C-alpha cells in the first residue's frame, strides 16, 4: 500500500495535469457543437473499427465451416446433375439415384512422375471402393485404385496407365484419354478419326462409355492437334480444366449399377 501512495505522490503533477486536461476537454466539447460533432464522429469511427475487426476475426474462424458447407452443397448439386439424364428418378431421392457422390480431401498430391497417384482422406469405412471416379470442382482427376479403412489412393489422369473414355462435347466421336508425361497441364486424346472436324478450343468431356464416370464430365479444351503416322486418326493435346498442382477438395462418384453391368458384360464375352 505504501508503494502505491509513494507512486501517486511521485507522479502527482502528471496525474493532476491529466485530470485538468480531461476536464478542459469535456468542457470544450460540451460548449462547442463543432467539437461535439468531431468527438462523436471519432468515437463512432473507433467503435466501428473495433466491431469491424471483431467481425473479420469471426469470419476468419468461420471460413472452415463455411467451406465445408459449400463442399457439401456442391456434392448434392453434382449428384442431381449426374442423374438428370434419368427422367424417371426424382432428383432429390438419393436412394434411387444411379450415381452417388461423396466429398473428400487430398492429403498427398503427385503430378510430376510418369505414374502419379494422389491420396484422399476417405476409405472403406466411408463407402469408398476401387474403381470409383474422382473429379475436382473443375474436371476429372482419376480413378480410385487402392483402399484402406480410412484412406484411398487415386490413379491420376497424369499416369501412363490411365486410359479414360472421352469425346468431343456435342458429338458422339469417342477416343481414349492418355498421358505422354511431357506436361502436367496437358493430356492426349487419341483414336479420333480424321474425318471429324476439330477446332482449337473445343471442349473435351467424358464419353460415358464406361461404368465409372457419368457422361459429359468436363475434362479440358483442345490446345492443338495433328494426324498420327498412319494419317487416319488425330493426336489431340487437351489442356486440363483441373489445376493438377493445386487441388484440395475432390468428389468421388459411385455408379450403383456398375457391378451388374460388368457381370453382364463378362457373361456376354464368355
XYZ file of N, CA and C in Angstrom:
810
model
N 0.820 -1.202 0.000
C 0.000 0.000 0.000
C 0.865 1.267 0.000
N 1.932 1.207 0.787
C 2.830 2.352 0.877
C 3.473 2.636 -0.476
N 3.741 1.569 -1.235
C 4.345 1.747 -2.567
C 3.392 2.487 -3.492
N 2.105 2.174 -3.390
C 1.118 2.857 -4.237
C 1.056 4.346 -3.887
N 1.047 4.608 -2.586
C 0.997 6.000 -2.133
C 2.230 6.754 -2.610
N 3.399 6.122 -2.474
C 4.653 6.745 -2.933
C 4.622 7.026 -4.431
N 4.049 6.067 -5.183
C 3.957 6.222 -6.647
C 3.069 7.418 -7.009
N 1.913 7.527 -6.337
C 0.997 8.637 -6.606
C 1.646 9.979 -6.259
N 2.318 10.022 -5.095
C 2.974 11.257 -4.685
C 4.089 11.639 -5.655
N 4.799 10.640 -6.123
C 5.929 10.900 -7.029
C 5.468 11.501 -8.353
N 4.305 11.018 -8.858
C 3.824 11.486 -10.164
C 2.546 12.324 -10.016
N 2.407 12.979 -8.880
C 1.194 13.747 -8.624
C 0.988 14.868 -9.638
N 2.075 15.487 -10.055
C 1.952 16.579 -11.042
C 1.395 16.066 -12.377
N 1.878 14.888 -12.791
C 1.397 14.310 -14.054
C -0.076 13.937 -13.945
N -0.465 13.327 -12.816
C -1.865 12.960 -12.617
C -2.755 14.205 -12.582
N -2.274 15.263 -11.912
C -3.044 16.496 -11.810
C -3.222 17.142 -13.176
N -2.149 17.125 -13.971
C -2.210 17.683 -15.326
C -3.219 16.900 -16.178
N -3.167 15.573 -16.096
C -4.087 14.745 -16.876
C -5.532 14.998 -16.467
N -5.762 15.170 -15.173
C -7.119 15.403 -14.671
C -7.673 16.718 -15.218
N -6.861 17.804 -15.102
C -7.318 19.102 -15.596
C -7.477 19.112 -17.121
N -6.606 18.374 -17.812
C -6.722 18.293 -19.271
C -8.028 17.607 -19.663
N -8.391 16.554 -18.938
C -9.645 15.850 -19.198
C -10.835 16.766 -18.962
N -10.820 17.507 -17.830
C -11.910 18.434 -17.517
C -12.036 19.492 -18.610
N -10.884 20.010 -19.073
C -10.896 21.035 -20.114
C -11.461 20.486 -21.420
N -11.092 19.251 -21.740
C -11.585 18.630 -22.964
C -13.096 18.453 -22.913
N -13.593 17.973 -21.784
C -15.038 17.771 -21.628
C -15.781 19.093 -21.760
N -15.289 20.129 -21.119
C -15.945 21.437 -21.163
C -15.926 22.003 -22.583
N -14.821 21.802 -23.287
C -14.716 22.296 -24.663
C -15.732 21.602 -25.559
N -15.836 20.275 -25.417
C -16.771 19.516 -26.246
C -18.208 19.916 -25.958
N -18.538 20.099 -24.690
C -19.907 20.431 -24.285
C -20.320 21.837 -24.728
N -19.352 22.744 -24.836
C -19.683 24.140 -25.143
C -19.578 24.478 -26.618
N -19.079 23.582 -27.476
C -18.933 23.863 -28.898
C -19.530 22.711 -29.708
N -20.528 23.014 -30.534
C -21.188 21.974 -31.331
C -20.218 21.325 -32.319
N -19.298 22.128 -32.877
C -18.331 21.575 -33.838
C -17.488 20.486 -33.189
N -16.962 20.815 -31.984
C -16.140 19.831 -31.278
C -16.958 18.618 -30.868
N -18.241 18.861 -30.496
C -19.109 17.730 -30.157
C -19.246 16.789 -31.348
N -19.493 17.398 -32.516
C -19.661 16.596 -33.726
C -18.404 15.787 -34.027
N -17.242 16.425 -33.944
C -15.981 15.736 -34.200
C -15.754 14.592 -33.224
N -16.090 14.862 -31.962
C -15.859 13.843 -30.930
C -16.716 12.610 -31.189
N -18.020 12.848 -31.449
C -18.898 11.696 -31.633
C -18.612 10.959 -32.942
N -18.216 11.707 -33.981
C -17.823 11.043 -35.220
C -16.591 10.169 -35.006
N -15.630 10.702 -34.234
C -14.418 9.934 -33.943
C -14.740 8.705 -33.118
N -15.635 8.873 -32.134
C -15.979 7.733 -31.283
C -16.684 6.655 -32.095
N -17.555 7.102 -33.035
C -18.219 6.123 -33.887
C -17.216 5.415 -34.783
N -16.218 6.155 -35.269
C -15.185 5.537 -36.109
C -14.410 4.475 -35.338
N -14.036 4.820 -34.076
C -13.300 3.866 -33.238
C -14.148 2.634 -32.959
N -15.436 2.888 -32.588
C -16.335 1.766 -32.303
C -16.535 0.900 -33.537
N -16.734 1.557 -34.677
C -16.917 0.805 -35.918
C -15.695 -0.006 -36.286
N -14.514 0.585 -36.065
C -13.273 -0.143 -36.367
C -13.141 -1.380 -35.489
N -13.502 -1.221 -34.200
C -13.408 -2.355 -33.275
C -14.374 -3.466 -33.692
N -15.630 -3.061 -33.991
C -16.610 -4.068 -34.419
C -16.206 -4.712 -35.748
N -15.639 -3.884 -36.645
C -15.193 -4.416 -37.930
C -14.084 -5.431 -37.763
N -13.127 -5.111 -36.897
C -12.028 -6.048 -36.637
C -12.557 -7.326 -36.018
N -13.519 -7.177 -35.096
C -14.112 -8.363 -34.479
C -14.828 -9.227 -35.498
N -15.525 -8.551 -36.438
C -16.224 -9.298 -37.485
C -15.254 -10.030 -38.390
N -14.132 -9.376 -38.728
C -13.120 -10.018 -39.573
C -12.543 -11.252 -38.892
N -12.262 -11.145 -37.606
C -11.715 -12.288 -36.859
C -12.729 -13.430 -36.835
N -13.996 -13.068 -36.553
C -15.047 -14.090 -36.512
C -15.204 -14.768 -37.866
N -15.170 -13.968 -38.946
C -15.302 -14.525 -40.292
C -14.155 -15.466 -40.610
N -12.948 -15.108 -40.169
C -11.782 -15.950 -40.434
C -11.955 -17.329 -39.814
N -12.418 -17.353 -38.545
C -12.565 -18.633 -37.868
C -13.770 -19.421 -38.373
N -14.694 -18.733 -39.076
C -15.847 -19.428 -39.639
C -15.602 -19.909 -41.065
N -14.450 -19.571 -41.650
C -14.163 -19.949 -43.033
C -14.190 -21.455 -43.230
N -13.610 -22.193 -42.301
C -13.544 -23.641 -42.437
C -14.940 -24.249 -42.465
N -15.809 -23.775 -41.578
C -17.177 -24.283 -41.542
C -17.939 -23.897 -42.803
N -17.727 -22.667 -43.277
C -18.384 -22.210 -44.493
C -17.904 -22.999 -45.704
N -16.614 -23.289 -45.759
C -16.060 -24.070 -46.860
C -16.645 -25.479 -46.860
N -16.776 -26.067 -45.673
C -17.370 -27.399 -45.556
C -18.801 -27.401 -46.070
N -19.561 -26.360 -45.710
C -20.944 -26.266 -46.146
C -21.036 -26.158 -47.669
N -20.152 -25.363 -48.275
C -20.163 -25.195 -49.725
C -19.789 -26.481 -50.442
N -18.823 -27.231 -49.892
C -18.421 -28.505 -50.496
C -19.592 -29.489 -50.472
N -20.292 -29.553 -49.356
C -21.432 -30.465 -49.251
C -22.566 -30.052 -50.178
N -22.775 -28.748 -50.313
C -23.802 -28.264 -51.227
C -23.433 -28.598 -52.665
N -22.164 -28.434 -52.998
C -21.669 -28.765 -54.332
C -21.844 -30.256 -54.609
N -21.612 -31.057 -53.582
C -21.770 -32.505 -53.710
C -23.205 -32.863 -54.104
N -24.180 -32.239 -53.442
C -25.576 -32.513 -53.748
C -25.948 -32.055 -55.151
N -25.449 -30.899 -55.558
C -25.739 -30.391 -56.893
C -25.164 -31.299 -57.971
N -23.973 -31.822 -57.733
C -23.358 -32.727 -58.712
C -24.135 -34.033 -58.815
N -24.623 -34.537 -57.696
C -25.417 -35.763 -57.742
C -26.669 -35.547 -58.585
N -27.322 -34.411 -58.381
C -28.511 -34.102 -59.167
C -28.174 -33.977 -60.648
N -27.043 -33.332 -60.956
C -26.621 -33.139 -62.344
C -26.327 -34.474 -63.013
N -25.575 -35.349 -62.335
C -25.190 -36.619 -62.934
C -26.392 -37.542 -63.163
N -27.449 -37.361 -62.384
C -28.618 -38.222 -62.512
C -29.746 -37.575 -63.308
N -29.510 -36.374 -63.835
C -30.554 -35.646 -64.557
C -31.003 -36.383 -65.816
N -30.139 -37.238 -66.373
C -30.477 -37.931 -67.609
C -31.523 -39.021 -67.388
N -31.717 -39.406 -66.106
C -32.695 -40.434 -65.804
C -34.004 -39.749 -65.401
N -34.883 -39.540 -66.382
C -36.079 -38.734 -66.177
C -37.015 -39.317 -65.125
N -36.950 -40.635 -64.927
C -37.876 -41.278 -64.005
C -37.449 -41.147 -62.556
N -36.250 -40.598 -62.315
C -35.722 -40.506 -60.956
C -35.972 -39.130 -60.385
N -36.571 -39.094 -59.201
C -36.750 -37.823 -58.507
C -35.379 -37.288 -58.117
N -34.992 -36.060 -58.543
C -33.641 -35.538 -58.333
C -33.173 -35.571 -56.887
N -34.084 -35.380 -55.942
C -33.670 -35.292 -54.547
C -33.742 -36.623 -53.824
N -34.177 -37.685 -54.508
C -34.265 -39.004 -53.876
C -32.951 -39.747 -54.082
N -32.059 -39.642 -53.107
C -30.726 -40.232 -53.251
C -30.760 -41.749 -53.275
N -31.830 -42.357 -52.753
C -31.891 -43.820 -52.721
C -32.118 -44.406 -54.112
N -32.694 -43.626 -55.018
C -32.962 -44.099 -56.372
C -31.907 -43.663 -57.374
N -31.035 -42.772 -56.973
C -30.042 -42.219 -57.903
C -29.074 -43.286 -58.381
N -28.780 -43.254 -59.678
C -27.804 -44.188 -60.245
C -26.395 -43.822 -59.773
N -26.106 -42.540 -59.760
C -24.784 -42.067 -59.339
C -24.854 -41.432 -57.951
N -24.018 -41.926 -57.054
C -23.873 -41.335 -55.723
C -22.581 -40.519 -55.701
N -22.578 -39.430 -54.958
C -21.413 -38.544 -54.899
C -21.050 -38.280 -53.445
N -19.770 -38.378 -53.124
C -19.284 -38.010 -51.791
C -18.054 -37.121 -51.943
N -17.782 -36.331 -50.921
C -16.625 -35.435 -50.999
C -15.473 -35.971 -50.174
N -14.268 -35.529 -50.492
C -13.056 -35.922 -49.769
C -12.012 -34.831 -49.955
N -10.927 -34.944 -49.196
C -9.818 -34.000 -49.319
C -8.539 -34.738 -49.693
N -7.722 -34.078 -50.485
C -6.405 -34.619 -50.801
C -5.476 -34.406 -49.614
N -4.739 -35.462 -49.258
C -3.723 -35.310 -48.227
C -2.325 -35.510 -48.813
N -2.268 -35.966 -50.053
C -0.985 -36.067 -50.750
C -1.244 -35.966 -52.239
N -0.432 -35.170 -52.922
C -0.610 -34.963 -54.352
C 0.692 -35.252 -55.085
N 0.558 -35.789 -56.278
C 1.722 -36.088 -57.127
C 1.334 -35.770 -58.566
N 2.215 -35.053 -59.275
C 1.866 -34.688 -60.651
C 3.078 -34.602 -61.577
N 4.250 -35.006 -61.108
C 5.461 -34.848 -61.932
C 6.114 -36.166 -62.343
N 5.683 -37.276 -61.791
C 6.285 -38.557 -62.165
C 5.469 -39.210 -63.283
N 6.015 -40.223 -63.962
C 5.256 -40.876 -65.037
C 3.986 -41.568 -64.543
N 4.016 -42.030 -63.288
C 2.840 -42.701 -62.716
C 2.429 -41.979 -61.431
N 1.556 -41.015 -61.588
C 1.152 -40.182 -60.464
C -0.079 -40.746 -59.751
N -0.015 -40.668 -58.432
C -1.139 -41.046 -57.584
C -1.369 -39.930 -56.570
N -2.611 -39.812 -56.126
C -2.932 -38.901 -55.032
C -3.609 -39.717 -53.930
N -3.516 -39.217 -52.705
C -4.124 -39.895 -51.559
C -5.228 -39.008 -50.998
N -6.371 -39.616 -50.694
C -7.501 -38.873 -50.138
C -7.819 -39.379 -48.741
N -8.579 -38.565 -47.981
C -8.830 -38.862 -46.563
C -10.118 -39.645 -46.321
N -10.573 -40.413 -47.322
C -11.745 -41.279 -47.153
C -11.370 -42.695 -47.580
N -11.997 -43.689 -46.914
C -11.685 -45.082 -47.223
C -12.910 -45.976 -47.141
N -12.673 -47.273 -46.902
C -13.753 -48.258 -46.880
C -14.843 -47.901 -45.883
N -14.433 -47.419 -44.716
C -15.423 -47.099 -43.687
C -16.316 -45.927 -44.088
N -15.907 -45.194 -45.109
C -16.715 -44.077 -45.615
C -17.502 -44.460 -46.863
N -17.329 -45.700 -47.318
C -18.039 -46.145 -48.508
C -17.234 -46.065 -49.787
N -15.941 -45.781 -49.675
C -15.077 -45.696 -50.862
C -14.656 -47.098 -51.281
N -14.657 -47.357 -52.573
C -14.219 -48.654 -53.077
C -13.456 -48.467 -54.384
N -12.806 -49.513 -54.809
C -11.987 -49.465 -56.027
C -12.844 -49.105 -57.239
N -12.229 -48.397 -58.172
C -12.840 -48.021 -59.451
C -13.932 -46.955 -59.336
N -13.919 -46.191 -58.268
C -14.795 -45.019 -58.220
C -14.134 -43.891 -59.004
N -14.920 -43.128 -59.741
C -14.385 -41.974 -60.442
C -14.149 -40.830 -59.467
N -13.121 -40.041 -59.725
C -12.796 -38.908 -58.853
C -12.670 -37.658 -59.718
N -13.380 -36.602 -59.305
C -13.334 -35.342 -60.042
C -13.014 -34.198 -59.089
N -12.629 -33.061 -59.654
C -12.412 -31.844 -58.887
C -13.589 -30.902 -59.154
N -13.515 -29.696 -58.643
C -14.561 -28.723 -58.939
C -14.533 -28.299 -60.401
N -13.417 -28.563 -61.101
C -13.263 -28.102 -62.482
C -13.313 -29.214 -63.522
N -12.920 -30.433 -63.164
C -12.858 -31.509 -64.146
C -12.472 -32.821 -63.495
N -12.027 -33.774 -64.305
C -11.706 -35.095 -63.760
C -10.318 -35.102 -63.121
N -10.133 -36.040 -62.189
C -8.845 -36.237 -61.540
C -8.301 -37.629 -61.795
N -9.132 -38.658 -61.643
C -8.651 -40.004 -61.862
C -9.629 -41.041 -61.338
N -9.091 -42.240 -61.006
C -9.907 -43.379 -60.588
C -9.289 -44.017 -59.344
N -10.131 -44.331 -58.367
C -9.659 -44.970 -57.135
C -9.040 -46.330 -57.467
N -7.832 -46.563 -56.949
C -7.145 -47.822 -57.236
C -7.018 -48.712 -56.001
N -6.589 -48.152 -54.867
C -6.441 -48.947 -53.643
C -7.125 -48.247 -52.478
N -7.693 -49.057 -51.573
C -8.468 -48.509 -50.459
C -8.090 -49.200 -49.162
N -7.917 -48.400 -48.085
C -7.769 -48.929 -46.729
C -8.987 -48.469 -45.933
N -8.987 -48.723 -44.630
C -10.145 -48.344 -43.824
C -10.459 -46.849 -43.898
N -9.409 -46.011 -43.767
C -9.644 -44.578 -43.686
C -9.117 -43.754 -44.836
N -8.439 -44.401 -45.810
C -7.817 -43.643 -46.893
C -7.929 -44.407 -48.208
N -7.612 -43.695 -49.295
C -7.608 -44.329 -50.613
C -6.601 -43.629 -51.507
N -6.031 -44.389 -52.431
C -5.140 -43.806 -53.429
C -5.861 -43.775 -54.770
N -5.608 -42.697 -55.508
C -6.296 -42.461 -56.775
C -5.269 -42.411 -57.894
N -5.488 -43.237 -58.909
C -4.636 -43.166 -60.099
C -5.024 -41.928 -60.884
N -4.106 -40.990 -60.972
C -4.368 -39.727 -61.648
C -4.463 -39.909 -63.160
N -5.119 -38.966 -63.829
C -5.091 -38.966 -65.293
C -3.670 -38.724 -65.788
N -2.822 -38.171 -64.905
C -1.404 -37.991 -65.225
C -0.645 -39.251 -64.842
N -0.998 -40.339 -65.487
C -0.399 -41.642 -65.210
C -0.372 -42.410 -66.519
N 0.767 -43.003 -66.832
C 0.893 -43.705 -68.112
C -0.031 -44.921 -68.206
N -0.562 -45.371 -67.067
C -1.510 -46.493 -67.088
C -2.952 -46.019 -67.273
N -3.179 -44.730 -67.152
C -4.536 -44.198 -67.243
C -5.054 -44.268 -68.676
N -6.311 -44.666 -68.798
C -6.960 -44.749 -70.108
C -8.453 -44.538 -69.888
N -8.933 -43.345 -70.197
C -10.305 -42.956 -69.883
C -11.052 -42.618 -71.162
N -12.268 -43.128 -71.257
C -13.103 -42.844 -72.419
C -13.512 -41.372 -72.424
N -13.292 -40.699 -73.553
C -13.605 -39.267 -73.658
C -14.102 -38.969 -75.059
N -14.774 -37.823 -75.195
C -15.315 -37.455 -76.502
C -15.285 -35.945 -76.668
N -15.502 -35.498 -77.890
C -15.629 -34.072 -78.174
C -17.056 -33.670 -77.813
N -17.203 -32.666 -76.985
C -18.518 -32.256 -76.495
C -19.464 -31.926 -77.652
N -20.696 -32.427 -77.534
C -21.691 -32.154 -78.555
C -21.653 -33.113 -79.717
N -20.741 -34.101 -79.676
C -20.656 -35.107 -80.736
C -20.663 -36.492 -80.096
N -20.665 -37.498 -80.947
C -20.546 -38.870 -80.453
C -19.240 -39.504 -80.922
N -18.223 -38.659 -81.140
C -16.910 -39.164 -81.539
C -16.081 -39.432 -80.284
N -15.812 -40.720 -80.039
C -15.130 -41.141 -78.829
C -13.670 -41.465 -79.097
N -12.878 -41.352 -78.037
C -11.487 -41.745 -78.095
C -10.995 -42.119 -76.715
N -9.695 -42.322 -76.590
C -9.079 -42.683 -75.314
C -8.207 -41.538 -74.828
N -8.364 -41.227 -73.553
C -7.578 -40.158 -72.934
C -6.366 -40.782 -72.248
N -5.158 -40.384 -72.680
C -3.919 -40.920 -72.119
C -3.001 -39.751 -71.768
N -1.801 -40.069 -71.276
C -0.842 -39.015 -70.925
C 0.540 -39.389 -71.423
N 1.206 -38.437 -72.112
C 2.539 -38.712 -72.664
C 3.678 -38.292 -71.723
N 3.349 -37.816 -70.532
C 4.302 -37.469 -69.452
C 5.065 -36.155 -69.693
N 4.805 -35.452 -70.772
C 5.614 -34.277 -71.094
C 5.208 -33.020 -70.320
N 3.925 -32.891 -70.017
C 3.414 -31.655 -69.410
C 2.232 -32.013 -68.518
N 2.290 -31.596 -67.251
C 1.212 -31.986 -66.332
C -0.071 -31.189 -66.555
N -0.041 -30.204 -67.437
C -1.271 -29.469 -67.748
C -1.969 -30.023 -68.990
N -1.325 -30.962 -69.688
C -1.863 -31.494 -70.935
C -1.990 -33.009 -70.895
N -3.099 -33.528 -71.420
C -3.250 -34.957 -71.677
C -3.567 -35.112 -73.159
N -3.592 -36.361 -73.635
C -3.777 -36.584 -75.070
C -5.037 -37.426 -75.321
N -5.792 -37.005 -76.310
C -6.955 -37.762 -76.768
C -6.599 -38.394 -78.109
N -6.671 -39.718 -78.168
C -6.294 -40.446 -79.385
C -7.497 -41.219 -79.920
N -7.326 -41.729 -81.152
C -8.336 -42.563 -81.817
C -9.552 -41.780 -82.298
N -9.413 -40.484 -82.486
C -10.485 -39.693 -83.106
C -10.245 -39.691 -84.625
N -11.180 -40.178 -85.427
C -10.970 -40.288 -86.884
C -10.695 -38.933 -87.537
N -9.937 -38.961 -88.615
C -9.538 -37.724 -89.290
C -10.712 -37.003 -89.949
N -11.811 -37.693 -90.161
C -12.974 -37.057 -90.789
C -13.714 -36.114 -89.830
N -13.359 -36.163 -88.552
C -14.045 -35.330 -87.564
C -13.533 -33.898 -87.667
N -14.412 -32.910 -87.815
C -13.966 -31.509 -87.847
C -13.564 -31.051 -86.446
N -12.319 -30.595 -86.289
C -11.816 -30.153 -84.988
C -11.519 -28.663 -85.014
N -11.669 -28.044 -83.853
C -11.350 -26.627 -83.694
C -10.608 -26.459 -82.374
N -9.497 -25.741 -82.415
C -8.785 -25.439 -81.174
C -9.726 -24.688 -80.241
N -9.807 -25.160 -79.011
C -10.727 -24.570 -78.052
C -11.969 -25.401 -77.808
N -12.209 -26.418 -78.677
C -13.340 -27.321 -78.449
C -13.198 -27.993 -77.082
N -14.332 -28.255 -76.438
C -14.328 -28.867 -75.114
C -14.337 -30.382 -75.217
N -13.539 -31.010 -74.381
C -13.481 -32.470 -74.274
C -14.133 -32.879 -72.961
N -15.024 -33.903 -73.023
C -15.740 -34.378 -71.839
C -15.671 -35.894 -71.784
N -16.074 -36.455 -70.647
C -16.114 -37.912 -70.544
C -17.163 -38.461 -71.496
N -16.869 -39.657 -72.036
C -17.740 -40.208 -73.056
C -18.923 -40.993 -72.531
N -18.836 -41.472 -71.301
C -19.947 -42.243 -70.761
C -20.000 -43.667 -71.276
N -18.930 -44.129 -71.942
C -18.904 -45.499 -72.453
C -18.320 -46.474 -71.438
N -18.079 -46.002 -70.225
C -17.647 -46.880 -69.145
C -18.632 -46.719 -68.001
N -18.525 -47.577 -67.008
C -19.435 -47.508 -65.862
C -18.818 -46.726 -64.711
N -17.729 -45.997 -64.972
C -17.037 -45.275 -63.898
C -17.468 -43.814 -63.847
N -17.328 -43.097 -64.953
C -17.690 -41.682 -64.997
C -19.030 -41.489 -65.705
N -19.864 -40.582 -65.215
C -21.051 -40.206 -65.986
C -20.623 -39.516 -67.277
N -21.525 -39.420 -68.212
C -21.239 -38.748 -69.470
C -21.178 -37.230 -69.264
N -20.299 -36.598 -70.037
C -20.197 -35.130 -70.101
C -19.576 -34.464 -68.881
N -18.763 -35.190 -68.114
C -17.974 -34.541 -67.069
C -16.847 -33.773 -67.764
N -16.654 -32.490 -67.474
C -15.629 -31.704 -68.166
C -14.217 -32.258 -67.959
N -13.408 -32.196 -69.012
C -12.003 -32.619 -68.940
C -11.080 -31.459 -69.290
N -11.290 -30.852 -70.449
C -10.421 -29.756 -70.869
C -10.795 -29.265 -72.246
N -9.883 -28.521 -72.858
C -10.126 -27.996 -74.200
C -8.975 -28.379 -75.135
N -9.280 -28.452 -76.414
C -8.255 -28.784 -77.411
C -7.260 -27.631 -77.523
N -5.981 -27.935 -77.315
C -4.948 -26.920 -77.448
C -4.299 -26.989 -78.830
N -4.046 -28.215 -79.298
C -3.540 -28.396 -80.658
C -3.813 -29.833 -81.087
N -3.685 -30.113 -82.381
C -3.918 -31.471 -82.878
C -3.161 -31.664 -84.188
N -2.863 -32.936 -84.485
C -2.270 -33.313 -85.768
C -2.601 -34.773 -86.029
N -2.339 -35.229 -87.230
C -2.632 -36.618 -87.605
C -1.518 -37.543 -87.131
N -1.883 -38.796 -86.858
C -0.870 -39.780 -86.474
C -0.079 -40.226 -87.701
N 0.856 -41.129 -87.480
C 1.749 -41.558 -88.581
C 0.980 -42.178 -89.742
N -0.115 -42.868 -89.424
C -0.896 -43.507 -90.485
C -1.847 -42.533 -91.172
N -1.913 -41.288 -90.672
C -2.768 -40.246 -91.241
C -4.259 -40.605 -91.214
N -4.639 -41.456 -90.264
C -6.039 -41.870 -90.195
C -6.748 -41.399 -88.927
N -5.976 -41.114 -87.889
C -6.545 -40.643 -86.629
C -5.779 -39.420 -86.135
N -6.453 -38.642 -85.308
C -5.830 -37.462 -84.724
C -5.123 -37.794 -83.411
N -4.026 -37.083 -83.166
C -3.442 -36.983 -81.830
C -3.770 -35.575 -81.325
N -4.503 -35.497 -80.238
C -5.022 -34.214 -79.764
C -4.466 -33.900 -78.382
N -3.866 -32.724 -78.241
C -3.442 -32.246 -76.920
C -4.615 -31.542 -76.255
N -4.947 -31.993 -75.052
C -6.076 -31.440 -74.305
C -5.554 -30.725 -73.061
N -5.830 -29.444 -72.959
C -5.435 -28.679 -71.773
C -6.477 -28.895 -70.678
N -6.031 -29.440 -69.558
C -6.945 -29.813 -68.489
C -7.596 -28.599 -67.825
N -8.875 -28.740 -67.476
C -9.537 -27.718 -66.682
C -9.005 -27.715 -65.248
N -8.720 -28.904 -64.713
C -8.232 -29.022 -63.335
C -6.778 -28.586 -63.249
N -6.474 -27.767 -62.263
C -5.091 -27.405 -61.973
C -4.510 -28.528 -61.123
N -3.805 -29.444 -61.762
C -3.363 -30.666 -61.082
C -2.340 -30.405 -59.991
N -1.761 -29.227 -59.971
C -0.780 -28.889 -58.932
C -1.418 -28.202 -57.741
N -2.714 -27.922 -57.832
C -3.362 -27.144 -56.772
C -4.778 -27.670 -56.548
N -4.872 -28.832 -55.924
C -6.164 -29.469 -55.671
C -6.308 -29.731 -54.182
N -7.466 -29.415 -53.640
C -7.721 -29.676 -52.221
C -8.953 -30.558 -52.030
N -10.105 -30.095 -52.511
C -11.341 -30.852 -52.360
C -11.663 -31.614 -53.640
N -12.125 -32.864 -53.482
C -12.495 -33.684 -54.636
C -13.841 -34.346 -54.363
N -14.422 -34.917 -55.423
C -15.697 -35.614 -55.311
C -15.552 -37.011 -55.919
N -16.045 -37.999 -55.185
C -15.989 -39.380 -55.645
C -17.352 -39.776 -56.179
N -17.354 -40.488 -57.301
C -18.593 -40.872 -57.972
C -18.721 -42.386 -57.958
N -19.861 -42.876 -57.477
C -20.121 -44.320 -57.454
C -21.344 -44.620 -58.308
N -21.207 -45.543 -59.238
C -22.311 -45.996 -60.074
C -22.879 -47.264 -59.450
N -24.092 -47.197 -58.940
C -24.653 -48.349 -58.224
C -24.949 -49.517 -59.161
N -24.989 -49.249 -60.472
C -25.251 -50.313 -61.447
C -23.973 -50.922 -62.004
N -22.820 -50.452 -61.527
C -21.550 -50.857 -62.127
C -21.329 -52.377 -62.080
N -21.520 -52.990 -60.925
C -21.261 -54.421 -60.792
C -22.191 -55.240 -61.680
N -23.446 -54.841 -61.743
C -24.403 -55.571 -62.586
C -24.016 -55.474 -64.054
N -23.628 -54.283 -64.484
C -23.229 -54.084 -65.882
C -22.003 -54.921 -66.220
N -20.994 -54.870 -65.348
C -19.752 -55.599 -65.614
C -19.969 -57.103 -65.580
N -20.842 -57.587 -64.690
C -21.117 -59.022 -64.618
C -21.818 -59.486 -65.884
N -22.749 -58.660 -66.374
C -23.449 -58.991 -67.615
C -22.489 -58.989 -68.792
N -21.615 -57.992 -68.851
C -20.650 -57.910 -69.957
C -19.687 -59.079 -69.935
N -19.275 -59.506 -68.738
C -18.342 -60.641 -68.648
C -19.002 -61.924 -69.140
N -20.289 -62.123 -68.863
C -21.003 -63.307 -69.339
C -21.162 -63.257 -70.842
N -21.368 -62.042 -71.365
C -21.544 -61.884 -72.809
C -20.273 -62.227 -73.560
N -19.128 -61.789 -73.003
C -17.836 -62.067 -73.627
C -17.528 -63.562 -73.616
N -17.859 -64.209 -72.495
C -17.623 -65.657 -72.395
C -18.463 -66.407 -73.412
